[in-house]
Short mmCIF file of N, CA and C in Angstrom, two decimals:
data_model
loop_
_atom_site.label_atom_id
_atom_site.label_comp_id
_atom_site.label_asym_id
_atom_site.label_seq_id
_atom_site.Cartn_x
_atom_site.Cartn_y
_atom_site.Cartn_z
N UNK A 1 43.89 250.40 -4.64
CA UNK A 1 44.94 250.40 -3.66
C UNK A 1 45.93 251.53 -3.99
N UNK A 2 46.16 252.46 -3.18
CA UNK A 2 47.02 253.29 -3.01
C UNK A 2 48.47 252.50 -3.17
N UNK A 3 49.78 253.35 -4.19
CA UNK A 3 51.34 252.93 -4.16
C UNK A 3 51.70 254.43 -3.94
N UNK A 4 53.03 254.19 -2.64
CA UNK A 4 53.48 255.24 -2.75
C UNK A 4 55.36 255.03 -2.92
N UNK A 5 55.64 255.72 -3.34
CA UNK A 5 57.41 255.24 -3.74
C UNK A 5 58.37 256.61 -3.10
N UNK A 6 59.20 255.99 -2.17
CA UNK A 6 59.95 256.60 -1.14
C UNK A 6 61.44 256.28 -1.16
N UNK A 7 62.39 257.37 -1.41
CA UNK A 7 63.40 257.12 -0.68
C UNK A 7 64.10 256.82 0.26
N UNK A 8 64.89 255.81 0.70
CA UNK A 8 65.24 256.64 2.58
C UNK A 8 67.10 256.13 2.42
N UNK A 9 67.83 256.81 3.26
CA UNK A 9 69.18 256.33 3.45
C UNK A 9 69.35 254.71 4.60
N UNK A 10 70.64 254.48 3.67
CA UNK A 10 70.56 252.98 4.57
C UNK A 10 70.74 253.06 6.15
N UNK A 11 71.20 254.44 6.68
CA UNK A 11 71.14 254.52 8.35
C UNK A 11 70.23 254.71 9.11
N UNK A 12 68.62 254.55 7.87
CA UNK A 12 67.41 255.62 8.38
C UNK A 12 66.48 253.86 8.44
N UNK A 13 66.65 252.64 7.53
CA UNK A 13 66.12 251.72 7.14
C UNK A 13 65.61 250.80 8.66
N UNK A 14 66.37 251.06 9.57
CA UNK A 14 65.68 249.94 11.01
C UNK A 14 64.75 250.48 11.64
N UNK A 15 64.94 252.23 11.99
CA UNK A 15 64.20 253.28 12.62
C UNK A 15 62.81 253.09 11.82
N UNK A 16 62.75 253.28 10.40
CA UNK A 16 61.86 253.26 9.42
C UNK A 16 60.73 252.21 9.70
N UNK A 17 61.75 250.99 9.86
CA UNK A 17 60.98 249.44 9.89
C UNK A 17 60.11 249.59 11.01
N UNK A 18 60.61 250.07 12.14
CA UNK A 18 59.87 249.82 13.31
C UNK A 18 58.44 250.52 13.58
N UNK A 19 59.40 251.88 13.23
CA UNK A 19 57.81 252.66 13.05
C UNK A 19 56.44 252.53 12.11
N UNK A 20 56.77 251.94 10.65
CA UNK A 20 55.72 252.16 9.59
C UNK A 20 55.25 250.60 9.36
N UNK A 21 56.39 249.31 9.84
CA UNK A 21 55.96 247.94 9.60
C UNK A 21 55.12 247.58 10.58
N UNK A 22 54.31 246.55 10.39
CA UNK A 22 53.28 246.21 11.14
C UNK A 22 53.30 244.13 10.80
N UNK A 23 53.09 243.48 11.71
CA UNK A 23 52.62 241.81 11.75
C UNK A 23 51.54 241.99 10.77
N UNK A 24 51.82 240.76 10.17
CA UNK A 24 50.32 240.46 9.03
C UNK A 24 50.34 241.24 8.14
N UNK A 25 51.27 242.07 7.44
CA UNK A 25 51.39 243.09 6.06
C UNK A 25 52.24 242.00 5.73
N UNK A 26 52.46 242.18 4.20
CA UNK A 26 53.31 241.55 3.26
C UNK A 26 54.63 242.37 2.77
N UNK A 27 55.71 241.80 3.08
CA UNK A 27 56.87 242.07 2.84
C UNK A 27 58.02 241.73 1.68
N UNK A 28 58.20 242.54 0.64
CA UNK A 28 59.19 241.63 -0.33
C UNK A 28 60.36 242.54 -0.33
N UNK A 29 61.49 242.02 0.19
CA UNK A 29 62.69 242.12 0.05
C UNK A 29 63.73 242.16 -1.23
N UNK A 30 64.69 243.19 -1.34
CA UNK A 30 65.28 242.94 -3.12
C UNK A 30 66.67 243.16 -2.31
N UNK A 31 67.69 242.23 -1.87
CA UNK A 31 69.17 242.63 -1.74
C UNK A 31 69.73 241.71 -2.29
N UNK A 32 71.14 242.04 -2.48
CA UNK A 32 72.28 241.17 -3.40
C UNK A 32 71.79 240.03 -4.17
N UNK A 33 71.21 240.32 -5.32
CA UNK A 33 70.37 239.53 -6.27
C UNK A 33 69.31 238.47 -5.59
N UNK A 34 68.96 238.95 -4.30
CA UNK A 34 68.21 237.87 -3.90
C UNK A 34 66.75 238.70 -3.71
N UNK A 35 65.32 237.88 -3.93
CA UNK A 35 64.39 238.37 -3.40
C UNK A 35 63.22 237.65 -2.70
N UNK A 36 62.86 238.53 -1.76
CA UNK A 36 62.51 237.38 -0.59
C UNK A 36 60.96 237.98 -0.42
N UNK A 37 59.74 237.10 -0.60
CA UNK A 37 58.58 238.02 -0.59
C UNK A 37 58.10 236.85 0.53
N UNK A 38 57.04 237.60 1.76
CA UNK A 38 56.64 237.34 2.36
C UNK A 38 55.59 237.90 3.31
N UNK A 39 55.46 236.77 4.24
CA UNK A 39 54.30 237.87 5.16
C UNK A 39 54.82 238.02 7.08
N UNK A 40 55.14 239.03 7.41
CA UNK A 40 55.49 239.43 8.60
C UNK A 40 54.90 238.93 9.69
N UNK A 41 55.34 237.92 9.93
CA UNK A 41 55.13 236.97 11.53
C UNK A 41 55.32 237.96 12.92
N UNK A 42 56.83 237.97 12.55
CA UNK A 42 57.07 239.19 14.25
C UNK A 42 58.15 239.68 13.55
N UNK A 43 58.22 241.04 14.16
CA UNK A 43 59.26 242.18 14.61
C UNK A 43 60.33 241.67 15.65
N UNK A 44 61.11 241.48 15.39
CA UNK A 44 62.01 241.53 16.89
C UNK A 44 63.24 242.61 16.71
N UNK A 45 63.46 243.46 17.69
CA UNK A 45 64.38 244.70 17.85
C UNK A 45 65.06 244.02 19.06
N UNK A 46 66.21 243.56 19.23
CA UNK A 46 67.35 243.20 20.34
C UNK A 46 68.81 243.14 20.11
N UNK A 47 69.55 242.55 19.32
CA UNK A 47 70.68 242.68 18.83
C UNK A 47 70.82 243.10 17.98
N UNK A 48 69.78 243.43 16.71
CA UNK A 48 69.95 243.61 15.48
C UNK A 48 68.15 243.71 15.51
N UNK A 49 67.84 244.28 14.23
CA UNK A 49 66.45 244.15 13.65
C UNK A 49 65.80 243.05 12.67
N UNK A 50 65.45 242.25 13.71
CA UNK A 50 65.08 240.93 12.74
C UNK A 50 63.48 240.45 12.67
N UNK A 51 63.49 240.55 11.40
CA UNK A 51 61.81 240.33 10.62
C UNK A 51 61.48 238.61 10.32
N UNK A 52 60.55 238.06 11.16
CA UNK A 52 60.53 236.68 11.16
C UNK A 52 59.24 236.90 10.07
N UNK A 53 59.86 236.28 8.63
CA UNK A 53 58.77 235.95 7.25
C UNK A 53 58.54 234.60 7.27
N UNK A 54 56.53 234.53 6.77
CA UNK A 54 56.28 233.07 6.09
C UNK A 54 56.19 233.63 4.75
N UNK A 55 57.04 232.56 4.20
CA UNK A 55 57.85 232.76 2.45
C UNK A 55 56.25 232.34 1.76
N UNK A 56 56.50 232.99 0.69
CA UNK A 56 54.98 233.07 0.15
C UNK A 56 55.60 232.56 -1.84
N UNK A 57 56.36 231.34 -1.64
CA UNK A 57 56.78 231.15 -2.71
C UNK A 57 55.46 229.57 -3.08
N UNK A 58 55.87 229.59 -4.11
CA UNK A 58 54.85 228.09 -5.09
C UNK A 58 55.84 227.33 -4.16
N UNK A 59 56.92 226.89 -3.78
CA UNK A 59 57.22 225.82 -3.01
C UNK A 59 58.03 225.80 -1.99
N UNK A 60 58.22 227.13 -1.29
CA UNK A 60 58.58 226.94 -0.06
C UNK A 60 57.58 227.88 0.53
N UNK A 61 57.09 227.26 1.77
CA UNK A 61 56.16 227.72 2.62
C UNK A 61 56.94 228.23 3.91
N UNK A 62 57.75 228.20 4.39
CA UNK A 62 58.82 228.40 5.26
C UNK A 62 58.55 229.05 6.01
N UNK A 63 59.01 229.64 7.19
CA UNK A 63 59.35 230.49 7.97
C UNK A 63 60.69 230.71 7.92
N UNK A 64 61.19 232.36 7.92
CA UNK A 64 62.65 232.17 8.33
C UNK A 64 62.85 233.45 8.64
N UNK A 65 63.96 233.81 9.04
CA UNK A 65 64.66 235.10 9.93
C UNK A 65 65.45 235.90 9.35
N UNK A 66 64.92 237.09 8.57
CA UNK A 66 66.16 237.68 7.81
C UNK A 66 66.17 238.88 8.79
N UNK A 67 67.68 238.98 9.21
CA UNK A 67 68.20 240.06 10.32
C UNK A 67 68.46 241.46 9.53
N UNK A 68 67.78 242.67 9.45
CA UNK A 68 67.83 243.18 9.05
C UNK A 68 69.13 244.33 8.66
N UNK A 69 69.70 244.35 10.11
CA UNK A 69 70.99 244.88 10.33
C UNK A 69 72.07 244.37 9.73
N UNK A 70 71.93 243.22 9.38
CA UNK A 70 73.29 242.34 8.36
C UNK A 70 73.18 242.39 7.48
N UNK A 71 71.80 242.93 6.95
CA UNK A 71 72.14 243.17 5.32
C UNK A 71 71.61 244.14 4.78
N UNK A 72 71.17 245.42 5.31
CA UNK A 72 70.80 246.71 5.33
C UNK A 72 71.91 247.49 4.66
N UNK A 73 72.81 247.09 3.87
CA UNK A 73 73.93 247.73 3.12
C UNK A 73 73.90 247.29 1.69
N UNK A 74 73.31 246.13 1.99
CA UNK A 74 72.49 245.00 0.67
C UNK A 74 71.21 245.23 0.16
N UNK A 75 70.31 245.94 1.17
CA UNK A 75 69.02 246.30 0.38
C UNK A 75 68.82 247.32 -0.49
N UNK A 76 68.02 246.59 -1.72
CA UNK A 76 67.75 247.92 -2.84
C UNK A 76 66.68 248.25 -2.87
N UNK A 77 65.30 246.96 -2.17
CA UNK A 77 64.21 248.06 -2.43
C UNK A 77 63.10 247.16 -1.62
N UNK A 78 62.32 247.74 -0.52
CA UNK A 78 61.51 246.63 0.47
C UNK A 78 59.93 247.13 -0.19
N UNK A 79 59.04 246.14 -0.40
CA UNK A 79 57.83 246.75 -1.10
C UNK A 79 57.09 245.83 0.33
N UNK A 80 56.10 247.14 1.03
CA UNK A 80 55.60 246.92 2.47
C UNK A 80 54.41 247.13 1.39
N UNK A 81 52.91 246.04 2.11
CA UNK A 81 51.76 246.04 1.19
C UNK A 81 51.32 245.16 3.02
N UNK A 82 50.02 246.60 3.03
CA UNK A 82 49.26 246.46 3.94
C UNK A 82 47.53 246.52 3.51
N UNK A 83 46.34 246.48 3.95
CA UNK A 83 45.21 246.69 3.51
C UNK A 83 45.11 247.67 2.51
N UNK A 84 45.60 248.66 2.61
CA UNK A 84 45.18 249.65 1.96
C UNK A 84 46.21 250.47 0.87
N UNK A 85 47.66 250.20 1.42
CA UNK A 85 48.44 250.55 0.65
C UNK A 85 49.50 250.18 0.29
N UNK A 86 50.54 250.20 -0.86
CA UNK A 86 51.37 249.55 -0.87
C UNK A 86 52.82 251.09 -0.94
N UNK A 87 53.57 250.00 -0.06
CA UNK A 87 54.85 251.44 0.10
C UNK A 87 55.90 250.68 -0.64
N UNK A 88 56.53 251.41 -1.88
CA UNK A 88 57.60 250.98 -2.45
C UNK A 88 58.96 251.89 -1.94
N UNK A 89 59.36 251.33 -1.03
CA UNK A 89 60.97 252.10 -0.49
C UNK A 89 62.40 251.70 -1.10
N UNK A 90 62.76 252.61 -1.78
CA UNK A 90 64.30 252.27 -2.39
C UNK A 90 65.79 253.07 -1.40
N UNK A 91 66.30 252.29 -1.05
CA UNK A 91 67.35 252.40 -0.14
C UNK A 91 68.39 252.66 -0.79
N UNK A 92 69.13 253.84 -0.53
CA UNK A 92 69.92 254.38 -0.75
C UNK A 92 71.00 254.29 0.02
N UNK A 93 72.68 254.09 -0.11
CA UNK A 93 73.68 254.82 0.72
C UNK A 93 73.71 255.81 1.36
N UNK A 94 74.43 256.39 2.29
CA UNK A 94 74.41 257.32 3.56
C UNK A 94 75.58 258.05 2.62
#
């Protein structure tokens, strides 16, 4: 499996999402000491950019809604893992 490790600024992070994320890749999230690994249900772009995850923890199986736009000032680093490759993106300030 291909890793590739990318910079991007935090004003570039929703534009980014839309274009390179895809349903059914695996998503792990790293903001304000929290980390959230999962697998990408739906995209939704309307008020904000919100990524509906099933939590891929030993005991929560969950679904839930992390809005991307509310805490895109909070993210340090989204690791996108699709068939073939895995993209490690570290988010930077503007």
């Amino acid at each position: 499996m291909i890793e590739d490790n990318i910079t991007i600024k935090e004003s570039q992070i929703e534009e980014f999402i839309l274009e390179n994320f895809k349903e059914g890749c695996i998503l792990e999230i790293s903001y304000n000491r929290v980390f959230v690994p999962g697998k990408i249900i739906n995209i939704i772009n309307d008020d904000g950019l919100i990524i509906t995850l099933q939590l891929m923890g030993e005991i929560l199986h969950q679904t839930v809604d992390v809005d991307i736009s509310d805490i895109k000032s909070e993210i340090v680093e989204l690791r996108h893992t699709s068939d073939e490759e895995v993209l490690v993106i570290t988010v930077v300030d503007d």
